[in-house]
Coordinates of C-alpha atoms in Angstrom, one line a residue:
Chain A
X1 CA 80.2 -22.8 141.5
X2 CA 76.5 -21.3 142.3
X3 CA 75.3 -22.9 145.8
X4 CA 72.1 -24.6 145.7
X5 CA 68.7 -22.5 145.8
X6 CA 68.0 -22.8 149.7
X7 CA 64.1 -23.6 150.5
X8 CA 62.9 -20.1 151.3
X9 CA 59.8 -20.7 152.5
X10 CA 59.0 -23.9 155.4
X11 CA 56.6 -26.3 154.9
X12 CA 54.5 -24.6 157.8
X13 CA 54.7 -20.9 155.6
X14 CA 56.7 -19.4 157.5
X15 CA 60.1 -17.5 156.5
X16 CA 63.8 -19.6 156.5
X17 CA 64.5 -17.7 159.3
X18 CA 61.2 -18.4 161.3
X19 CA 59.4 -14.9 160.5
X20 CA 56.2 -14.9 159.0
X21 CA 55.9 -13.4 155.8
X22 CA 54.5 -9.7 156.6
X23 CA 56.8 -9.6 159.6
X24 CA 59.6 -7.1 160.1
X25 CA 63.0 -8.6 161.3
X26 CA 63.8 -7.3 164.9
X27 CA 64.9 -3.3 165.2
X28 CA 66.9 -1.0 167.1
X29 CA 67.8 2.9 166.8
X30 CA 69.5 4.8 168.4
X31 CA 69.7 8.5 168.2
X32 CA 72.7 11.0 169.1
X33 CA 75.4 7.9 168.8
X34 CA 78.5 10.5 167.5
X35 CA 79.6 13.7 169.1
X36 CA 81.6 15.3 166.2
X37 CA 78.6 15.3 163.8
X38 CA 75.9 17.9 164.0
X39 CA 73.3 14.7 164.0
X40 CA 73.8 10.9 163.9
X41 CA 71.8 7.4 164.1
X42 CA 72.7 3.8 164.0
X43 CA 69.9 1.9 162.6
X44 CA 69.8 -2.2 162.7
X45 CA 67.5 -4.5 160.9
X46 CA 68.1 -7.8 161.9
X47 CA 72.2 -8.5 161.2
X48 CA 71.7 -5.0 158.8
X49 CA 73.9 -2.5 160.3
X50 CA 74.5 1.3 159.4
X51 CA 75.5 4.7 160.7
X52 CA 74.2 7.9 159.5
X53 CA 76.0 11.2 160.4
X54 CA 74.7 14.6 159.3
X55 CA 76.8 18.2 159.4
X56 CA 75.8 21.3 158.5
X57 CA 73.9 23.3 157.0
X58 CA 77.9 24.9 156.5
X59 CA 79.4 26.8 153.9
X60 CA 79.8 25.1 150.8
X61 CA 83.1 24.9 149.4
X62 CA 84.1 24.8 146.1
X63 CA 81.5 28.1 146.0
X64 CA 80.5 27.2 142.2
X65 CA 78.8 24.3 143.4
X66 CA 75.9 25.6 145.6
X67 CA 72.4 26.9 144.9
X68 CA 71.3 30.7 145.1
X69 CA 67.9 29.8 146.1
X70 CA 68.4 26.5 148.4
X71 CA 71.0 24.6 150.2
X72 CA 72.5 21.4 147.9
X73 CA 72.2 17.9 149.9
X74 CA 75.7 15.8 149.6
X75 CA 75.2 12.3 150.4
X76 CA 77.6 9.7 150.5
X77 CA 76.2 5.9 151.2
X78 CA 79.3 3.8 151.7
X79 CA 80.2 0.6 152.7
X80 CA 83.2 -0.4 155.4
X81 CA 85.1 -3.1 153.8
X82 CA 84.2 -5.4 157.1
X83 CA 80.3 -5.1 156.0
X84 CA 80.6 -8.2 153.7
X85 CA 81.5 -11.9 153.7
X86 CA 84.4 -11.4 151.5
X87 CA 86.1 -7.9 152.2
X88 CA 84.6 -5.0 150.4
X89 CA 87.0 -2.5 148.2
X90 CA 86.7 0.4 150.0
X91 CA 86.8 2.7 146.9
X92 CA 83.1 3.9 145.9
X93 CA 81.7 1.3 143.4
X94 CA 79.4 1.7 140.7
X95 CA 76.6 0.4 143.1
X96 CA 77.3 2.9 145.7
X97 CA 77.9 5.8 143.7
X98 CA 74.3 5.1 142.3
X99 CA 72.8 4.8 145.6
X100 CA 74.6 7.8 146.9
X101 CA 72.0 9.6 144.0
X102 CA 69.1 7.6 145.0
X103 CA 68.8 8.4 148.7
X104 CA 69.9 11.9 148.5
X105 CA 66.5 12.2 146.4
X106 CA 64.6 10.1 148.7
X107 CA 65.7 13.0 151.8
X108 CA 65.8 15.8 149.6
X109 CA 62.0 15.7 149.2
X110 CA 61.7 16.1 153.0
X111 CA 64.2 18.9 153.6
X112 CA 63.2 22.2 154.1
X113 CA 66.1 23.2 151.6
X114 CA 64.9 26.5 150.8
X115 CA 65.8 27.8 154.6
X116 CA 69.6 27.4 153.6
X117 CA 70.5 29.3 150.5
X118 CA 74.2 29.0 149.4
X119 CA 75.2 26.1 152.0
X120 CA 75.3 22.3 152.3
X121 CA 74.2 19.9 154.1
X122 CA 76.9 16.6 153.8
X123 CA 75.1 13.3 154.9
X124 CA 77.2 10.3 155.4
X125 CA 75.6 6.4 155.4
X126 CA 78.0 4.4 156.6
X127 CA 77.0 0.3 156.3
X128 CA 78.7 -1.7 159.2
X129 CA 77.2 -4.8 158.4
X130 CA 75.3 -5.6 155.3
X131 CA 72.5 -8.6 155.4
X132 CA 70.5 -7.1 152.7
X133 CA 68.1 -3.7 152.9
X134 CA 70.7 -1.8 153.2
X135 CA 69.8 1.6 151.3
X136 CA 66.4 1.4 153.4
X137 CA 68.1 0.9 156.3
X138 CA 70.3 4.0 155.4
X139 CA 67.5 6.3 154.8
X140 CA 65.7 5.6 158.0
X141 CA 69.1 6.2 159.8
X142 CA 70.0 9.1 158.0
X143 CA 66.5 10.8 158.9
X144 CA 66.7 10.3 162.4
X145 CA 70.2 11.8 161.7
X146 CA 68.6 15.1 159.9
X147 CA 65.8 15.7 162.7
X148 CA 69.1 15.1 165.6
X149 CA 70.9 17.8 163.6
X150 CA 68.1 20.1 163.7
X151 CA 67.4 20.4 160.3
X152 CA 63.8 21.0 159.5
X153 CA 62.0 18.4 157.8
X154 CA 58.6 18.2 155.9
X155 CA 58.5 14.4 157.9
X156 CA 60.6 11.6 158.8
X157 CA 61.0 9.7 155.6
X158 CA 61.3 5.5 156.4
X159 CA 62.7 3.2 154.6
X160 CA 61.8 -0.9 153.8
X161 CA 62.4 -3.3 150.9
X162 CA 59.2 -5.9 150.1
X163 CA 60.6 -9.3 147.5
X164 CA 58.7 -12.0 146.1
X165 CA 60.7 -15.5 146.9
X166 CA 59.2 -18.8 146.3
X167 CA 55.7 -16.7 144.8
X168 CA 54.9 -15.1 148.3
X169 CA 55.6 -11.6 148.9
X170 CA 57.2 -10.6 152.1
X171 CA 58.3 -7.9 154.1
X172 CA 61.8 -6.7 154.6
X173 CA 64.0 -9.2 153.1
X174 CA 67.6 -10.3 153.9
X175 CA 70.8 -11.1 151.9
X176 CA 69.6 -14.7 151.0
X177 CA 65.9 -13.7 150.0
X178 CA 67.4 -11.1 148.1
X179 CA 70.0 -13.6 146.4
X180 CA 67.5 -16.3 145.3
X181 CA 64.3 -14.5 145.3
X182 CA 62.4 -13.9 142.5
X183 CA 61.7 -9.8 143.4
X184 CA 63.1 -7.2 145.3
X185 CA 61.1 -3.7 146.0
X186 CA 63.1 -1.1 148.6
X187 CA 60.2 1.8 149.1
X188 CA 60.8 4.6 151.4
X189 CA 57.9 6.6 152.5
X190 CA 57.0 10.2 154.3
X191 CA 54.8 8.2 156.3
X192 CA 52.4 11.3 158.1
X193 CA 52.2 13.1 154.6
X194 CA 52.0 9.7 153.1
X195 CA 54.4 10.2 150.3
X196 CA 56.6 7.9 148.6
X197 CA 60.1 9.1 148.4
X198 CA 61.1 5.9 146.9
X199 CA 60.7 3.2 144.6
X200 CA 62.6 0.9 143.1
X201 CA 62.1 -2.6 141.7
X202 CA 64.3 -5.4 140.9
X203 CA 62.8 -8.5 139.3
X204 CA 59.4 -8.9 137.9
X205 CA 55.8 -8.5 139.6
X206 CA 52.3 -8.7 138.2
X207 CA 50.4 -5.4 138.2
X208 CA 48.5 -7.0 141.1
X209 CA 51.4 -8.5 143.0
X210 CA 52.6 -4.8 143.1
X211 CA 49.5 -3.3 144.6
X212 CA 49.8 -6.0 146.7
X213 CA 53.5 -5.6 147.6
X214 CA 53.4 -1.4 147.9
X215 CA 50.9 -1.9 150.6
X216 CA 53.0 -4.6 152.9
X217 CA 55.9 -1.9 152.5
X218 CA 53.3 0.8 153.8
X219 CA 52.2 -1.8 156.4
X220 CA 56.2 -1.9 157.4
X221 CA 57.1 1.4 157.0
X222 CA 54.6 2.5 159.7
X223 CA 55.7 0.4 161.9
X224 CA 59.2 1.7 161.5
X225 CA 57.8 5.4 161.7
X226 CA 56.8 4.4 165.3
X227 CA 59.6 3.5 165.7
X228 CA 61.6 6.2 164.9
X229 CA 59.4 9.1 166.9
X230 CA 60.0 6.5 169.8
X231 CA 63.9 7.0 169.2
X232 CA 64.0 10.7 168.7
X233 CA 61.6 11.1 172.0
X234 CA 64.2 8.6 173.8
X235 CA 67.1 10.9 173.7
X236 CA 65.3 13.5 175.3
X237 CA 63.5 11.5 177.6
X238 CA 66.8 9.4 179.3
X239 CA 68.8 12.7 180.2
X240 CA 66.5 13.0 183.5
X241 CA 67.1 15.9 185.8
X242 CA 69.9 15.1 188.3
X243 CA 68.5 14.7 191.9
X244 CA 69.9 16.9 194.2
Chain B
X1 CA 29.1 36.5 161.1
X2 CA 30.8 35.2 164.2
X3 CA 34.3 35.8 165.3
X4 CA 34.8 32.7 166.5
X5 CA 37.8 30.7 165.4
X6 CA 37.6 27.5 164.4
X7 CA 40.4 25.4 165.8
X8 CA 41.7 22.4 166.9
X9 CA 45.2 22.1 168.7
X10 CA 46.4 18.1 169.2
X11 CA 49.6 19.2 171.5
X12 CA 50.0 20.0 175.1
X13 CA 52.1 23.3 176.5
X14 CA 55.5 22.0 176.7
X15 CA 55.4 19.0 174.5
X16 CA 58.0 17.5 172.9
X17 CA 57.4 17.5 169.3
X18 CA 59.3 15.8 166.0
X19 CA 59.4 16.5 162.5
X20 CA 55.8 15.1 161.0
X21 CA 54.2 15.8 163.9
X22 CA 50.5 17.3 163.2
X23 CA 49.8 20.1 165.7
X24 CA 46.7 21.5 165.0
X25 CA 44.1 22.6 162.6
X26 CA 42.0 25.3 161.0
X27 CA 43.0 29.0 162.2
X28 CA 46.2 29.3 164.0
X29 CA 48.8 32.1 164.6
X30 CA 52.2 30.7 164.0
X31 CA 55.6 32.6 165.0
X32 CA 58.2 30.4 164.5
X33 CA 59.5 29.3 161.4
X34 CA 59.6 25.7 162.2
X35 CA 55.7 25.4 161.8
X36 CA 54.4 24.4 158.6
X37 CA 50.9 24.1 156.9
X38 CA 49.4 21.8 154.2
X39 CA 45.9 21.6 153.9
X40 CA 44.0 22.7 157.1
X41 CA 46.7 21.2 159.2
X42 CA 50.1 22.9 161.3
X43 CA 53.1 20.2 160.8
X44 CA 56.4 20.7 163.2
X45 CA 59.5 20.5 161.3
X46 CA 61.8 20.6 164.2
X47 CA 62.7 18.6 167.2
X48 CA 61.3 21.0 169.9
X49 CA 59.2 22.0 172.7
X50 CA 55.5 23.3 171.6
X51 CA 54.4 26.7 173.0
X52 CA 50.5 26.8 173.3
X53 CA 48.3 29.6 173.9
X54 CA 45.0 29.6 173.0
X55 CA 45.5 29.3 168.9
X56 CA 48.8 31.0 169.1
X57 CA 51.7 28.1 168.3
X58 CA 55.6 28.5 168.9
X59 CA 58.2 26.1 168.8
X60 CA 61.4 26.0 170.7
X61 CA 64.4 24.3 168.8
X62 CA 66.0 21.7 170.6
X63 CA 68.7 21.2 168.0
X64 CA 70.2 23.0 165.1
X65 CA 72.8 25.9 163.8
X66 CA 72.5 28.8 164.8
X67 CA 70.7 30.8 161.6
X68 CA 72.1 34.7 162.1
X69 CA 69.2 37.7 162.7
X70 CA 69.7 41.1 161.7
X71 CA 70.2 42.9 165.5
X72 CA 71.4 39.6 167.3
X73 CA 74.3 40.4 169.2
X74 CA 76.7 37.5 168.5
X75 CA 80.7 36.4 169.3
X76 CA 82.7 35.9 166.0
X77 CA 86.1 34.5 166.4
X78 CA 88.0 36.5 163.6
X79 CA 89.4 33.2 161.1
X80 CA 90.7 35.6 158.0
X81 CA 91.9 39.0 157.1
X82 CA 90.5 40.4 153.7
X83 CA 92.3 43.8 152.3
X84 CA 89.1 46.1 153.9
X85 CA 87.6 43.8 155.8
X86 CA 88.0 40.8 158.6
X87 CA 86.2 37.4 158.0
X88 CA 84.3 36.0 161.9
X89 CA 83.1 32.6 162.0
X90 CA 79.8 33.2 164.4
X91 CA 78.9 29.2 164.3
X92 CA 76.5 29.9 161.5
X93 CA 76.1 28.4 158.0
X94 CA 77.5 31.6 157.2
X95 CA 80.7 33.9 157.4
X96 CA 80.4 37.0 158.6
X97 CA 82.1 40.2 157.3
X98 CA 83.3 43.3 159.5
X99 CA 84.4 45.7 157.5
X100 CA 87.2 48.1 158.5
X101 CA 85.3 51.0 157.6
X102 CA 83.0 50.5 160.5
X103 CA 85.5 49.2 163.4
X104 CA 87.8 52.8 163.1
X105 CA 85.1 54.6 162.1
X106 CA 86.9 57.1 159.5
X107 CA 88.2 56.7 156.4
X108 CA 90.4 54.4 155.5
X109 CA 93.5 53.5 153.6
X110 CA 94.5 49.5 153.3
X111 CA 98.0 51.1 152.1
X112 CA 98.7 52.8 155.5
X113 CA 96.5 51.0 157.6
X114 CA 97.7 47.5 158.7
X115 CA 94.3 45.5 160.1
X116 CA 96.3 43.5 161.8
X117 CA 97.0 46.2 164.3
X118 CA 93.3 46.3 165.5
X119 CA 92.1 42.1 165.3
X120 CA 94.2 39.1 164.4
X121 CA 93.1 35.8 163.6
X122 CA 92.4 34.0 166.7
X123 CA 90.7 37.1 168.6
X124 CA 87.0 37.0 169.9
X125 CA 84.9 39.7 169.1
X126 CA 81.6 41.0 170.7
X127 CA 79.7 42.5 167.8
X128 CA 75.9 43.2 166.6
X129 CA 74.1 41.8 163.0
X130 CA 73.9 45.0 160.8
X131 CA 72.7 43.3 157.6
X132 CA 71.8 39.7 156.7
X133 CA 69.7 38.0 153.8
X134 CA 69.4 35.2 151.8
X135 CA 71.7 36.5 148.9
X136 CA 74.5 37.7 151.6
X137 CA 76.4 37.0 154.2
X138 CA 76.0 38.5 157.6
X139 CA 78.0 41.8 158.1
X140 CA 79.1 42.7 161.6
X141 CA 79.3 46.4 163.3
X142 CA 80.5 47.4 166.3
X143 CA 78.6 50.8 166.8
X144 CA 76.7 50.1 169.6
X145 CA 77.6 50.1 173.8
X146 CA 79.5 48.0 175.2
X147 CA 80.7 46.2 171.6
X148 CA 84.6 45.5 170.2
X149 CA 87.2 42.9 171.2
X150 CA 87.2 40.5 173.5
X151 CA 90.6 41.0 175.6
X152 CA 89.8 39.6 179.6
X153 CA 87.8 36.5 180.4
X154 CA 86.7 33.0 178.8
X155 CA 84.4 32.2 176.2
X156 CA 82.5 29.1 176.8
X157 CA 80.5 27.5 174.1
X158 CA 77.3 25.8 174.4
X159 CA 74.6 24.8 171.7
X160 CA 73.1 28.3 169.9
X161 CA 69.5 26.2 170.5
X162 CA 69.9 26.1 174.7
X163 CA 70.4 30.3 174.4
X164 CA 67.1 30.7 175.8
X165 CA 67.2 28.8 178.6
X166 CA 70.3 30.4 179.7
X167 CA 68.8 33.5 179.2
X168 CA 65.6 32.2 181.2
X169 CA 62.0 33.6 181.3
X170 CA 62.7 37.5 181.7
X171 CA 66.0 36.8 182.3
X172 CA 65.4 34.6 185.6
X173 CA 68.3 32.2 184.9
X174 CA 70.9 35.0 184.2
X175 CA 69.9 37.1 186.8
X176 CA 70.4 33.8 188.7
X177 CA 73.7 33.0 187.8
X178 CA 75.6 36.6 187.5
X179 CA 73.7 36.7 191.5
X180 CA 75.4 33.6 192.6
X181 CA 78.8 34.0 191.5
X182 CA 79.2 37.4 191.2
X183 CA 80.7 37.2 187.6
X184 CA 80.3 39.7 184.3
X185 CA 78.0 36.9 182.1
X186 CA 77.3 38.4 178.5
X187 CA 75.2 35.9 176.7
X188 CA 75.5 35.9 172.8
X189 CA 72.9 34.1 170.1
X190 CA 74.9 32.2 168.7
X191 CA 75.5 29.9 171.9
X192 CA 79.2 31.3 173.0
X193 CA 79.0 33.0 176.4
X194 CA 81.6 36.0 177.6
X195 CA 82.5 35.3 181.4
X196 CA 84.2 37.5 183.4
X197 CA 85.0 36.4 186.7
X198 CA 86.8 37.8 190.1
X199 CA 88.1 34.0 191.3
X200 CA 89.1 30.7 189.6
X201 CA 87.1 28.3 191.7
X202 CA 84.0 30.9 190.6
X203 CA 84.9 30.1 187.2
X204 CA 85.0 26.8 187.1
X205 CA 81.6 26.2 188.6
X206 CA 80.2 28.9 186.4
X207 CA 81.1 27.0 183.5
X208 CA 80.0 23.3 184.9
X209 CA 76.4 25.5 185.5
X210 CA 76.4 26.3 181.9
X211 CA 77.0 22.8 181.2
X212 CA 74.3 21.6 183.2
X213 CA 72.1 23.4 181.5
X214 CA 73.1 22.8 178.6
X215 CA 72.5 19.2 179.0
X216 CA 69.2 19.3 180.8
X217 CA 67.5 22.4 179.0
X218 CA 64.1 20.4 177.9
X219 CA 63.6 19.5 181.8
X220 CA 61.2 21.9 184.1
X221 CA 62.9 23.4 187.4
X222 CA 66.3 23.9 186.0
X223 CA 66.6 27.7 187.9
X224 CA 66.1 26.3 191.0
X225 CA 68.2 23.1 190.2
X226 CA 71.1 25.0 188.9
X227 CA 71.0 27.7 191.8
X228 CA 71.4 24.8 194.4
X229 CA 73.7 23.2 192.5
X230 CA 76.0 26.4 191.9
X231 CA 75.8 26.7 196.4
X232 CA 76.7 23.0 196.7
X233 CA 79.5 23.0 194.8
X234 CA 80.5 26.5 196.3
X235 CA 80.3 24.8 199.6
X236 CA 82.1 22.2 198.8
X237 CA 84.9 24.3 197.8
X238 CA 84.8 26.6 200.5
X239 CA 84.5 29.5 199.6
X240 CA 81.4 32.5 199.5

């Protein structure tokens, strides 16, 4: 049995969970959050969870695999069996497997591969919690994760998903927009070159609607980018010199 | 014509920087490798501290692997033993090779000669870049003073990026330490450091110094913090 179509947007315009529609839902990163990894983030949107841990550039074993010219980017977005309402199987779906592919291109355009011939660099996503925007989620983390690990970067790439529900676009959607809205468009961005890394798009939007949509992600995405600087910075910022 | 440069530089000496970050613009000497161009304008690729002088940019790496440099002395902990040749991890993205032709220096026979005599796995070795590029691996050599196995001390490991600071400007912060507590301190660039000291205690707070700077290398003062702190805890211990 399908559960009713909830009311997505209030009588007063706003959101079903009281944002308005070009608002982001409330973020925190953190940088530096796992000593056995080279780099690492946690990201949160909202009840979104993930972890992003980045080791290398290493040695690439089996040798056949690697690149003569530039390192190869491994990237594994997975998610824990606890992330969902009903448990998860913990095996790599379809779904992941796929979005393994499409977020390793969305970093790979920012990595200065070329500096690394012959080695690897293995990124791991790891979703905690999933209320929708998750892959976004997972590239913003696992960029903070790439610049902690010291891996040079063209930029920062961020990461935000705009829908359609009820015929309004809006910004950053969760699980239940995503469920019974009528669109859903993750975009992830080099925001300071001003590059889209990418783009994908679920549902159907008018030519116009799209402009219209790739702009509030831009909107977002900048916001996030601030974001993100503000984290990297943090790390450094908090270890004070001891008094003595 | 004028010999002026046209230039604009957005970041202050010292500043932290991130990946994205625009420097400058127009003409600009760059030497580090984590400084990129597009257009007119200088992007950091790095977490790092900006050097500015005049139009001249550097960056100092905050994070990150240590990426090996023909000449660099490092510490490779020996992990494998080829037929001619031993295999040293030196915390790169790279192993290195030391072939047994260079450590005994004459010619040699793997039927007769057992490499096992001269390093086994496990051993630390003090050795010097010979050759390195982007279609090989590093090869290690030993001709040079003061080079070859590592058989007294401790090896204390610290991020390859917070190298410099132990080193210090002209050495200050080495100078520093080997003053202080009287130890043999050989610094490697690939972040493992040889100590050699005459008393325990000594050791110990040799090694929490390393620490400390290790942990607060981006901060301004650190000689002077460190020094204090390496007398305070000698103090403390009783001993001079």
């Amino acid at each position: 049995m399908k559960k009713e179509k909830p009311k997505l947007i209030r009588e007063d315009g706003l959101r079903h969970d009281g944002r308005r529609p070009d608002e982001l839902r409330p973020i925190r990163m953190e940088v530096g959050v796992l000593s056995n990894a080279n780099g690492s983030a946690l990201v949160e949107y909202g009840k979104t969870k993930v972890i992003a841990a980045v080791y290398g550039p290493r040695e690439l074993h089996p040798r056949h695999i690697s690149l003569p010219d530039r390192a190869v980017i491994r990237c594994r977005y997975h998610m824990a069996p606890f992330s969902t309402e009903e448990r998860k199987n913990p095996a790599p779906s379809r779904r992941e497997i796929e979005l393994s592919k499409v977020i390793r291109e969305a970093l790979e355009a920012a990595v200065f591969t070329e500096l690394y011939p012959r080695a690897t660099i293995d990124v791991f996503i790891e979703v905690l919690q999933a209320d929708g925007g998750t892959r976004t989620t997972g590239i913003t983390a696992a960029a903070l994760a790439l610049a902690d690990a010291g891996i040079p970067l063209r930029d920062l790439v961020a990461g935000v998903a705009v829908g359609k529900v009820d015929g309004v676009l809006v910004l950053d959607i969760d699980q239940l927009e995503d469920e019974y809205g009528e669109a859903d468009m993750p975009v992830a961005m080099m925001p300071s070159l001003g590059k889209i890394t990418l783009l994908q798009l679920n549902g159907v939007l008018t030519p116009e609607e799209f402009r219209e949509a790739l702009k509030l992600a831009e909107k977002g995405i900048k916001e996030i980018y601030r974001m993100q600087r503000e984290a990297l910075k943090k790390k450094y910022v908090e270890i004070k010199p001891e008094e003595t | 014509m004028s010999n002026e440069k046209e230039y604009k530089v957005y970041v202050e000496n010292r500043q932290l920087v991130i990946p994205g970050e625009v420097l400058a613009e127009g003409d600009i000497e760059v030497t580090s490798p984590f400084i990129y161009r597009l257009g007119n304008r200088w992007y950091s690729s790095i977490i790092g501290l900006v050097d500015v002088q005049d139009n001249k940019l550097n960056i100092i790496p905050l994070e990150g692997y240590y990426f090996p440099k023909v000449g660099d002395l490092v510490i490779g902990l020996v992990i494998d033993i080829g037929i001619t040749n031993w295999i040293v991890d030196i915390r790169a993205p790279y192993k290195a090779l030391m072939n047994a032709s260079d450590v005994l220096n004459r010619q040699f026979n793997p039927i007769q000669d057992d490499l096992r005599r001269y390093f086994d796995v496990g051993d630390y070795v003090l050795a010097k870049i010979a050759l390195f590029d982007r279609v090989h691996n590093p090869v290690l050599t030993l001709k040079d003073k003061g080079l070859g196995k590592i058989v007294s001390g401790k090896i204390v490991e610290i991020a390859p990026s917070r190298v410099p600071r132990v080193i210090g400007k002209r050495r200050s912060m080495l100078n520093m330490l080997i003053e202080e507590t009287g130890c043999d301190i050989v610094v490697a660039q690939n972040g493992r450091i040889w100590i050699n000291c005459k008393d325990e205690q000594l050791e110990d707070i040799l090694i929490l110094a390393l620490k400390k700077i290790e942990l607060e290398a981006h901060t301004t003062g650190l000689t002077d913090r460190v020094r204090n702190f390496i007398r305070e805890e000698k103090s403390r211990r009783g001993i001079e």
